[in-house]
Amino acid sequence: SAARSGDTVVVTREMFEMFRSLRGAVAYALMTRADAAVYMVALQRKQPENTEVQHVKALNAVVKYLQREPIAIHYKCLGVDTHFRLYSDSAFKKELDCGHAIKGTLTMRVSGSRAVDAGGLLTSGHGHLIDHVCKRVRNVTRSTWSSELFSLCDAADHGMLLRQIGHEFCHGPLSAESARMLREGGLASKVAIDIIVDAFPK
């Protein structure tokens, strides 16, 4: 819907300083509140020259949501066997001045060995959200597909690092050569990585 009259007015310097102070305080909550990350990343891009009344209202709405919907984190014992599941997504908006997109990745540590049911769907036990990323894609993009692909590649790099850590927990430290073999598929590991995306080439 269209912004209300006055919402697109640029705020004063004094108002921006209060906006920035509150924005910085809320940013600390992102260590555990992945559900608000995409909104805060968008607001963190605002500077004195382009912060409007609507952005102040949006920040206040995020604060009210976080206060209204508190979330507690509980971790259950997942056992010895583990694998990692990463959900990667990206949003592209054509910006002629920069050509950047925003990406998001949720990293889950899932109990048990990787399994697929008869329909080809992943099955697993309990899972823990251990990491999340919400930031701009580092590369210049010109389409949704390219932004999704860059996001997927970044998620894969992170997943391979986690697999090495998980493998070392079970089998001890790896040499540089063994770590390279693990990354390139020359060393077998029970620690699997699954990456889920919603992009499909046409």
Coordinates of C-alpha atoms in Angstrom, one line a residue:
S1 CA 0.0 0.0 0.0
A2 CA 1.1 3.6 -0.6
A3 CA 2.8 5.4 2.3
R4 CA 0.7 7.8 4.3
S5 CA 1.1 11.5 3.9
G6 CA 4.3 12.5 5.7
D7 CA 5.8 9.0 5.9
T8 CA 8.3 9.8 3.1
V9 CA 9.6 12.9 4.8
V10 CA 13.3 12.7 5.7
V11 CA 13.8 12.9 9.4
T12 CA 15.9 15.5 11.2
R13 CA 19.4 14.9 12.3
E14 CA 18.3 14.6 16.0
M15 CA 15.6 12.1 15.1
F16 CA 18.1 10.1 13.1
E17 CA 20.5 9.9 16.0
M18 CA 17.7 8.4 18.2
F19 CA 16.8 6.1 15.3
R20 CA 20.4 4.9 15.0
S21 CA 20.8 4.4 18.8
L22 CA 17.7 2.2 19.0
R23 CA 18.7 0.4 15.8
G24 CA 22.1 -0.5 17.3
A25 CA 20.5 -1.7 20.5
V26 CA 18.0 -4.0 18.6
A27 CA 20.9 -5.4 16.5
Y28 CA 22.2 -7.2 19.5
A29 CA 19.0 -9.3 19.6
L30 CA 19.8 -10.7 16.2
M31 CA 22.2 -13.2 17.8
T32 CA 19.2 -15.2 18.8
R33 CA 16.3 -13.6 16.9
A34 CA 16.8 -14.8 13.3
D35 CA 13.1 -14.0 12.6
A36 CA 13.8 -10.3 12.7
A37 CA 17.1 -10.3 10.8
V38 CA 15.8 -9.4 7.4
Y39 CA 14.0 -6.3 8.7
M40 CA 17.0 -5.0 10.7
V41 CA 19.4 -5.6 7.8
A42 CA 17.1 -3.4 5.6
L43 CA 17.0 -0.7 8.3
Q44 CA 20.7 -0.8 8.8
R45 CA 21.2 0.5 5.3
K46 CA 19.6 3.8 6.1
Q47 CA 21.7 6.9 6.5
P48 CA 20.9 10.5 7.6
E49 CA 20.1 11.6 4.0
N50 CA 17.6 8.8 3.3
T51 CA 16.0 7.9 6.6
E52 CA 12.3 8.7 6.4
V53 CA 9.5 8.7 8.9
Q54 CA 8.3 5.4 7.6
H55 CA 11.6 3.8 8.5
V56 CA 11.3 5.1 12.1
K57 CA 7.8 3.6 12.3
A58 CA 9.2 0.3 10.8
L59 CA 11.9 0.1 13.5
N60 CA 9.3 0.8 16.2
A61 CA 7.1 -2.0 14.8
V62 CA 10.1 -4.5 14.9
V63 CA 10.7 -3.5 18.6
K64 CA 7.1 -4.1 19.5
Y65 CA 7.1 -7.4 17.7
L66 CA 10.2 -8.6 19.6
Q67 CA 8.7 -7.5 22.9
R68 CA 5.3 -9.1 22.1
E69 CA 6.7 -12.4 20.9
P70 CA 9.6 -13.4 23.2
I71 CA 11.4 -16.6 22.1
A72 CA 13.3 -19.0 24.4
I73 CA 16.0 -21.2 23.0
H74 CA 16.1 -24.9 24.2
Y75 CA 18.6 -27.4 23.0
K76 CA 18.0 -31.2 23.2
C77 CA 20.7 -33.8 23.1
L78 CA 21.1 -34.9 19.5
G79 CA 23.3 -37.9 20.0
V80 CA 26.6 -38.7 18.3
D81 CA 25.4 -38.9 14.7
T82 CA 24.8 -35.5 13.1
H83 CA 24.4 -33.8 9.8
F84 CA 23.9 -30.2 8.7
R85 CA 21.0 -28.8 6.7
L86 CA 21.2 -25.3 5.3
Y87 CA 18.3 -23.4 3.9
S88 CA 19.4 -20.7 1.4
D89 CA 17.3 -18.0 -0.2
S90 CA 17.9 -14.7 -1.9
A91 CA 15.8 -11.6 -2.8
F92 CA 16.6 -9.6 -5.9
K93 CA 15.5 -6.0 -6.5
K94 CA 16.9 -4.2 -9.5
E95 CA 19.0 -1.3 -8.3
L96 CA 20.8 0.4 -11.1
D97 CA 23.3 2.1 -8.8
C98 CA 24.6 -1.1 -7.2
G99 CA 23.1 -4.3 -8.5
H100 CA 23.2 -6.1 -5.2
A101 CA 20.7 -8.5 -3.6
I102 CA 20.0 -9.7 -0.1
K103 CA 20.6 -13.2 1.0
G104 CA 19.6 -15.4 3.9
T105 CA 20.8 -18.8 5.2
L106 CA 19.6 -20.9 8.1
T107 CA 22.0 -23.5 9.4
M108 CA 20.5 -26.5 11.2
R109 CA 22.4 -29.3 13.0
V110 CA 20.1 -32.3 12.7
S111 CA 20.2 -35.5 14.7
G112 CA 20.8 -38.9 13.1
S113 CA 22.2 -39.9 9.7
R114 CA 20.9 -38.3 6.5
A115 CA 17.9 -40.2 5.1
V116 CA 15.5 -39.8 2.2
D117 CA 12.0 -41.2 2.1
A118 CA 10.3 -43.0 -0.8
G119 CA 9.1 -39.6 -2.2
G120 CA 12.6 -38.2 -2.2
L121 CA 12.0 -35.9 0.8
L122 CA 14.6 -35.5 3.5
T123 CA 13.7 -37.1 6.8
S124 CA 15.4 -36.5 10.2
G125 CA 15.0 -36.1 13.9
H126 CA 15.3 -33.0 16.0
G127 CA 17.3 -30.1 14.8
H128 CA 19.0 -27.1 16.3
L129 CA 19.3 -23.7 14.6
I130 CA 23.0 -23.0 15.2
D131 CA 23.7 -20.1 12.8
H132 CA 21.9 -17.7 10.5
V133 CA 23.0 -15.2 8.0
C134 CA 21.2 -12.2 6.5
K135 CA 23.2 -9.8 4.5
R136 CA 23.8 -8.4 1.0
V137 CA 25.1 -10.7 -1.7
R138 CA 28.8 -9.8 -2.2
N139 CA 28.6 -10.0 -6.0
V140 CA 26.8 -7.8 -8.4
T141 CA 23.7 -9.5 -9.7
R142 CA 21.3 -8.7 -12.6
S143 CA 18.6 -11.3 -12.0
T144 CA 16.9 -13.4 -9.3
W145 CA 18.6 -16.6 -10.6
S146 CA 22.2 -15.2 -10.3
S147 CA 21.5 -13.9 -6.8
E148 CA 20.1 -17.3 -5.7
L149 CA 23.1 -19.0 -7.2
F150 CA 25.6 -16.7 -5.3
S151 CA 23.7 -17.2 -2.1
L152 CA 23.8 -21.0 -2.6
C153 CA 27.5 -21.0 -3.2
D154 CA 28.1 -19.0 0.0
A155 CA 25.9 -21.4 1.9
A156 CA 27.8 -24.4 0.4
D157 CA 31.2 -22.9 1.5
H158 CA 29.9 -22.4 5.0
G159 CA 28.4 -25.9 5.1
M160 CA 31.7 -27.5 4.0
L161 CA 33.5 -25.7 6.9
L162 CA 30.9 -27.0 9.3
R163 CA 31.3 -30.6 8.0
Q164 CA 35.0 -30.5 8.6
I165 CA 34.4 -29.3 12.2
G166 CA 31.8 -32.0 12.7
H167 CA 34.1 -34.6 11.2
E168 CA 36.9 -33.6 13.5
F169 CA 34.7 -33.9 16.5
C170 CA 34.2 -37.6 15.7
H171 CA 37.6 -38.5 14.2
G172 CA 40.1 -36.1 15.5
P173 CA 42.1 -33.2 13.9
L174 CA 42.7 -33.3 10.1
S175 CA 45.8 -32.4 8.3
A176 CA 45.7 -29.8 5.6
E177 CA 45.9 -32.6 3.0
S178 CA 43.1 -34.6 4.6
A179 CA 40.9 -31.5 4.9
R180 CA 41.4 -30.8 1.2
M181 CA 40.4 -34.4 0.4
L182 CA 37.3 -34.1 2.6
R183 CA 36.3 -30.9 0.8
E184 CA 36.8 -32.4 -2.7
G185 CA 35.1 -35.7 -1.9
G186 CA 38.3 -37.9 -1.7
L187 CA 37.7 -38.6 2.0
A188 CA 34.5 -40.3 3.2
S189 CA 32.6 -38.8 6.1
K190 CA 29.4 -39.7 7.9
V191 CA 28.7 -35.9 8.4
A192 CA 26.5 -35.0 5.4
I193 CA 25.4 -31.6 4.2
D194 CA 22.0 -30.8 2.6
I195 CA 21.3 -27.4 1.1
I196 CA 17.7 -26.5 0.3
V197 CA 16.8 -23.7 -2.1
D198 CA 13.6 -22.6 -3.8
A199 CA 15.3 -21.6 -7.1
F200 CA 14.9 -23.6 -10.3
P201 CA 16.5 -22.9 -13.6
K202 CA 14.2 -22.4 -16.6

